Short mmCIF file of C-alpha atoms in Angstrom, two decimals:
data_model
loop_
_atom_site.label_atom_id
_atom_site.label_comp_id
_atom_site.label_asym_id
_atom_site.label_seq_id
_atom_site.Cartn_x
_atom_site.Cartn_y
_atom_site.Cartn_z
CA MET A 1 -11.70 17.08 2.08
CA SER A 2 -13.83 14.20 3.57
CA ARG A 3 -13.29 13.28 7.21
CA ILE A 4 -11.25 9.81 7.72
CA PRO A 5 -13.50 7.43 9.83
CA ARG A 6 -12.12 6.75 13.22
CA TYR A 7 -11.94 3.02 12.68
CA GLN A 8 -9.65 3.56 9.54
CA VAL A 9 -7.34 5.77 11.81
CA ILE A 10 -7.15 2.99 14.31
CA TYR A 11 -6.56 0.53 11.78
CA GLU A 12 -3.79 2.50 10.08
CA ASP A 13 -2.06 2.93 13.57
CA LEU A 14 -2.27 -0.81 14.62
CA SER A 15 -1.45 -1.97 11.32
CA SER A 16 1.93 0.14 11.29
CA GLN A 17 2.93 -1.05 14.82
CA ILE A 18 2.39 -4.63 13.72
CA SER A 19 4.64 -3.81 10.48
CA SER A 20 7.35 -2.05 12.50
CA GLY A 21 7.51 -4.80 15.09
CA ALA A 22 6.11 -2.47 17.85
CA LEU A 23 3.45 -5.04 18.29
CA ALA A 24 5.42 -8.28 17.95
CA PRO A 25 4.17 -11.80 16.88
CA ASP A 26 2.17 -13.57 19.53
CA VAL A 27 1.73 -10.36 21.58
CA GLN A 28 -1.80 -9.95 22.98
CA LEU A 29 -3.75 -6.98 21.75
CA PRO A 30 -5.19 -4.93 24.53
CA SER A 31 -8.76 -5.32 25.23
CA GLU A 32 -11.59 -3.54 23.32
CA ALA A 33 -12.26 -1.56 26.33
CA ASP A 34 -8.71 -0.64 26.65
CA LEU A 35 -8.39 0.35 23.09
CA ALA A 36 -11.67 2.37 23.15
CA GLN A 37 -10.17 4.58 26.04
CA ARG A 38 -6.83 4.92 24.41
CA TYR A 39 -8.42 6.17 21.13
CA GLY A 40 -11.43 7.82 22.72
CA VAL A 41 -14.03 5.98 20.50
CA SER A 42 -16.80 3.38 21.02
CA ARG A 43 -16.02 -0.33 21.37
CA MET A 44 -17.92 -0.75 18.36
CA THR A 45 -15.36 1.34 16.29
CA VAL A 46 -12.39 -0.71 17.84
CA ARG A 47 -14.18 -3.96 16.76
CA GLN A 48 -14.49 -2.80 13.30
CA ALA A 49 -10.75 -1.79 12.95
CA VAL A 50 -9.79 -5.09 14.56
CA ARG A 51 -12.24 -7.07 12.36
CA GLN A 52 -10.42 -5.57 9.24
CA LEU A 53 -6.84 -6.74 10.67
CA GLN A 54 -8.18 -10.20 11.34
CA ASP A 55 -9.41 -10.25 7.69
CA GLU A 56 -5.99 -9.31 6.65
CA HIS A 57 -4.55 -12.22 8.89
CA LEU A 58 -2.40 -9.68 10.99
CA LEU A 59 -4.38 -10.55 14.01
CA VAL A 60 -6.05 -13.79 15.21
CA ARG A 61 -8.66 -14.16 17.93
CA ARG A 62 -8.05 -17.15 20.32
CA ARG A 63 -11.12 -18.53 22.02
CA GLY A 64 -10.95 -18.04 25.72
CA SER A 65 -7.51 -16.05 25.38
CA GLY A 66 -7.92 -13.01 23.35
CA THR A 67 -6.65 -11.17 20.12
CA PHE A 68 -3.11 -11.86 19.22
CA VAL A 69 -0.54 -10.68 16.51
CA THR A 70 -0.09 -13.49 14.02
CA ARG A 71 3.26 -14.90 13.15
CA PRO A 72 5.01 -13.66 10.03
CA SER A 73 4.34 -17.05 8.14
CA ALA A 74 0.30 -16.27 8.58
CA GLN A 75 0.82 -12.69 7.27
CA ARG A 76 0.81 -13.84 3.63
CA ARG A 77 1.26 -11.41 0.76
CA ARG A 78 -2.24 -10.69 -0.19
CA LEU A 79 -3.16 -8.91 -3.45
CA ASN A 80 -6.99 -8.98 -2.56
CA ARG A 81 -6.47 -5.94 -0.19
CA LEU A 82 -4.79 -2.51 -0.72
CA GLY A 83 -1.96 -2.09 2.00
CA SER A 84 1.61 -0.91 2.22
CA PHE A 85 4.38 -2.45 0.08
CA ALA A 86 5.79 -4.35 2.91
CA GLN A 87 2.41 -5.85 3.72
CA GLU A 88 2.06 -6.71 -0.13
CA MET A 89 5.41 -8.34 0.01
CA GLY A 90 4.75 -10.26 3.34
CA THR A 91 7.67 -8.65 5.13
CA ASP A 92 8.49 -6.47 8.00
CA GLU A 93 8.43 -2.65 7.42
CA THR A 94 11.87 -2.26 9.19
CA ARG A 95 13.35 -4.26 6.18
CA VAL A 96 11.86 -2.04 3.47
CA ARG A 97 13.50 1.22 2.41
CA THR A 98 12.20 3.60 -0.29
CA GLU A 99 14.26 5.92 -2.47
CA LEU A 100 12.19 8.55 -4.01
CA ARG A 101 13.62 8.86 -7.69
CA ALA A 102 11.12 11.50 -9.05
CA ARG A 103 8.16 13.45 -8.00
CA GLU A 104 6.82 16.00 -10.40
CA THR A 105 3.65 17.76 -11.73
CA THR A 106 3.18 16.95 -15.36
CA VAL A 107 0.42 17.12 -18.29
CA ALA A 108 -0.97 13.56 -18.37
CA SER A 109 0.22 11.41 -21.17
CA GLU A 110 -2.42 9.58 -23.32
CA GLU A 111 -1.63 6.32 -21.31
CA ALA A 112 -2.26 7.95 -18.06
CA ARG A 113 -5.57 9.79 -19.45
CA GLU A 114 -6.81 6.51 -20.56
CA HIS A 115 -6.38 4.67 -17.31
CA LEU A 116 -7.37 7.64 -15.17
CA GLY A 117 -10.20 8.72 -17.31
CA LEU A 118 -8.79 12.39 -17.73
CA PRO A 119 -9.62 14.70 -20.62
CA ALA A 120 -6.56 15.99 -22.55
CA GLY A 121 -4.67 18.76 -20.74
CA ARG A 122 -5.28 17.64 -17.30
CA GLU A 123 -2.32 17.48 -14.90
CA THR A 124 -1.01 14.58 -12.96
CA ILE A 125 1.30 13.97 -10.13
CA ARG A 126 4.05 11.51 -11.30
CA ILE A 127 6.21 9.74 -8.41
CA GLU A 128 8.70 7.18 -9.17
CA ARG A 129 10.01 5.00 -6.35
CA LEU A 130 12.70 2.21 -5.93
CA ARG A 131 11.76 -0.26 -3.34
CA LEU A 132 14.62 -2.05 -1.47
CA ILE A 133 14.28 -5.00 0.93
CA ASP A 134 17.30 -5.46 3.14
CA ASP A 135 18.93 -2.90 1.12
CA ARG A 136 18.54 -5.05 -2.19
CA PRO A 137 16.49 -3.56 -5.08
CA ALA A 138 13.20 -5.27 -5.15
CA ALA A 139 10.77 -3.14 -7.26
CA LEU A 140 10.72 -0.09 -9.43
CA GLN A 141 7.44 1.77 -9.12
CA VAL A 142 5.89 4.52 -11.22
CA SER A 143 2.43 6.19 -9.98
CA TRP A 144 0.24 8.64 -11.71
CA LEU A 145 -2.49 10.50 -9.68
CA PRO A 146 -5.00 13.11 -10.93
CA TYR A 147 -3.77 16.63 -9.84
CA ALA A 148 -7.38 17.64 -9.16
CA LEU A 149 -7.74 14.92 -6.41
CA VAL A 150 -4.21 15.25 -4.64
CA PRO A 151 -3.21 18.94 -5.30
CA LEU A 152 0.20 19.75 -4.34
CA LEU A 153 1.12 16.05 -3.74
CA ALA A 154 4.49 16.82 -5.30
CA ARG A 155 5.28 18.93 -2.29
CA VAL A 156 3.79 16.93 0.37
CA GLU A 157 5.94 14.66 2.50
CA LEU A 158 4.63 10.98 2.32
CA THR A 159 3.37 9.82 5.68
CA GLY A 160 5.75 7.21 6.80
CA GLY A 161 7.05 6.98 3.34
CA SER A 162 3.66 5.29 2.29
CA LEU A 163 1.61 6.93 -0.75
CA TYR A 164 -1.53 5.38 0.27
CA ARG A 165 -1.34 6.60 3.85
CA THR A 166 -0.63 10.10 2.56
CA ILE A 167 -3.82 10.02 0.41
CA ARG A 168 -6.11 8.52 3.09
CA GLU A 169 -4.80 11.06 5.98
CA HIS A 170 -3.74 14.24 4.09
CA TYR A 171 -6.65 14.28 1.35
CA GLY A 172 -9.36 12.21 3.10
CA LEU A 173 -9.67 9.72 0.34
CA ARG A 174 -10.88 6.35 0.97
CA LEU A 175 -9.18 3.84 -1.45
CA SER A 176 -11.57 0.93 -1.88
CA TRP A 177 -10.49 -1.37 -4.76
CA ALA A 178 -7.93 -1.98 -7.52
CA ASP A 179 -7.79 -3.87 -10.83
CA MET A 180 -4.51 -5.33 -11.48
CA GLU A 181 -2.87 -6.92 -14.49
CA VAL A 182 0.33 -9.06 -13.98
CA SER A 183 2.76 -10.31 -16.85
CA ALA A 184 6.33 -11.46 -17.35
CA THR A 185 8.49 -8.95 -19.19
CA ALA A 186 12.28 -8.43 -20.04
CA ALA A 187 14.29 -6.02 -18.19
CA THR A 188 15.16 -2.73 -20.15
CA ALA A 189 18.70 -1.18 -19.97
CA GLU A 190 17.33 1.47 -17.42
CA GLN A 191 15.52 -0.91 -15.47
CA ALA A 192 18.37 -3.48 -15.29
CA ARG A 193 20.53 -0.60 -14.07
CA VAL A 194 18.16 0.47 -11.33
CA LEU A 195 17.12 -2.96 -10.22
CA ALA A 196 20.70 -4.36 -10.43
CA VAL A 197 19.75 -7.18 -12.89
CA ARG A 198 21.12 -8.09 -16.49
CA ARG A 199 19.53 -6.30 -19.27
CA GLY A 200 16.90 -8.74 -20.76
CA GLY A 201 16.53 -10.47 -17.75
CA PRO A 202 13.14 -11.64 -16.41
CA LEU A 203 11.08 -9.10 -14.32
CA ILE A 204 7.41 -9.30 -13.15
CA ALA A 205 5.60 -6.42 -14.58
CA SER A 206 2.18 -5.09 -13.23
CA VAL A 207 -0.35 -2.58 -13.93
CA ARG A 208 -2.82 -1.23 -11.19
CA ILE A 209 -5.64 1.08 -11.28
CA THR A 210 -6.72 1.99 -7.84
CA HIS A 211 -10.23 3.46 -7.07
CA ASP A 212 -11.94 5.35 -4.19
CA GLU A 213 -15.37 4.53 -2.85
CA SER A 214 -17.10 6.35 -5.80
CA SER A 215 -15.12 4.07 -8.18
CA THR A 216 -13.15 7.21 -9.39
CA ALA A 217 -9.58 6.10 -10.40
CA VAL A 218 -7.09 7.71 -8.00
CA GLU A 219 -3.98 6.07 -9.00
CA TYR A 220 -2.60 4.45 -12.31
CA ALA A 221 0.68 2.53 -11.32
CA ARG A 222 3.14 0.52 -13.16
CA SER A 223 5.79 -1.95 -11.40
CA TRP A 224 8.67 -4.02 -12.11
CA THR A 225 9.65 -6.33 -9.60
CA ARG A 226 12.76 -8.82 -9.33
CA PRO A 227 11.50 -12.41 -10.03
CA GLU A 228 12.79 -13.50 -6.46
CA PHE A 229 9.79 -11.59 -4.99
CA PRO A 230 7.08 -13.57 -6.56
CA LEU A 231 3.20 -12.77 -6.54
CA SER A 232 1.19 -14.86 -4.14
CA ILE A 233 -2.41 -14.26 -4.64
CA ARG A 234 -5.01 -15.62 -2.23
CA LEU A 235 -8.66 -16.03 -3.37
CA GLU A 236 -11.38 -16.31 -0.74
CA GLY A 237 -15.04 -17.52 -1.09
#
């Protein structure tokens, strides 16, 4: 397993504190020197983590004043970066709850093999989760991951309930980019029951293939989201 870069560890920790409210909006971030001492790293490493948080609009630098946590209105749902479900939905981690509906090791289906680039007979880890916001069903998500990349994930507790964080911290995989397709669909009977919508009602369907730095497919995921939680895509030049 490869070692996780120190700046990524700092980024994950600060991002989690912002999402949980431990670092509240408008709170000033400690200085680079203080953070470097706290994490036992160089100021350059701290700067790299802070820059990533600024790129995601979680922090803002105010000339002559320092670096501050942005207000929730600025923390827009961003689909051009990989983050937690709460970050993608532009909401606080404390409002999000996850129900693990299934987690199993299974032989890859033809569909999963095609998206993950696996030969016949290979195993995958299948994880099915229901995401709730303020205890209201928001999205049903099913993920398939190559067993060879994340062995025994079916038995590993998800760090902070986050699949991506577990992949990074437990297996040392660095997620780099993802392709995502979004479409409208009608709720099946099972989806309607789980998401508390009417059968045949509108849902936002998405398919995402997430890759690591070597462009290896790490996750094939399908999601069905209630339409009151719309996608908001920001493109930057």
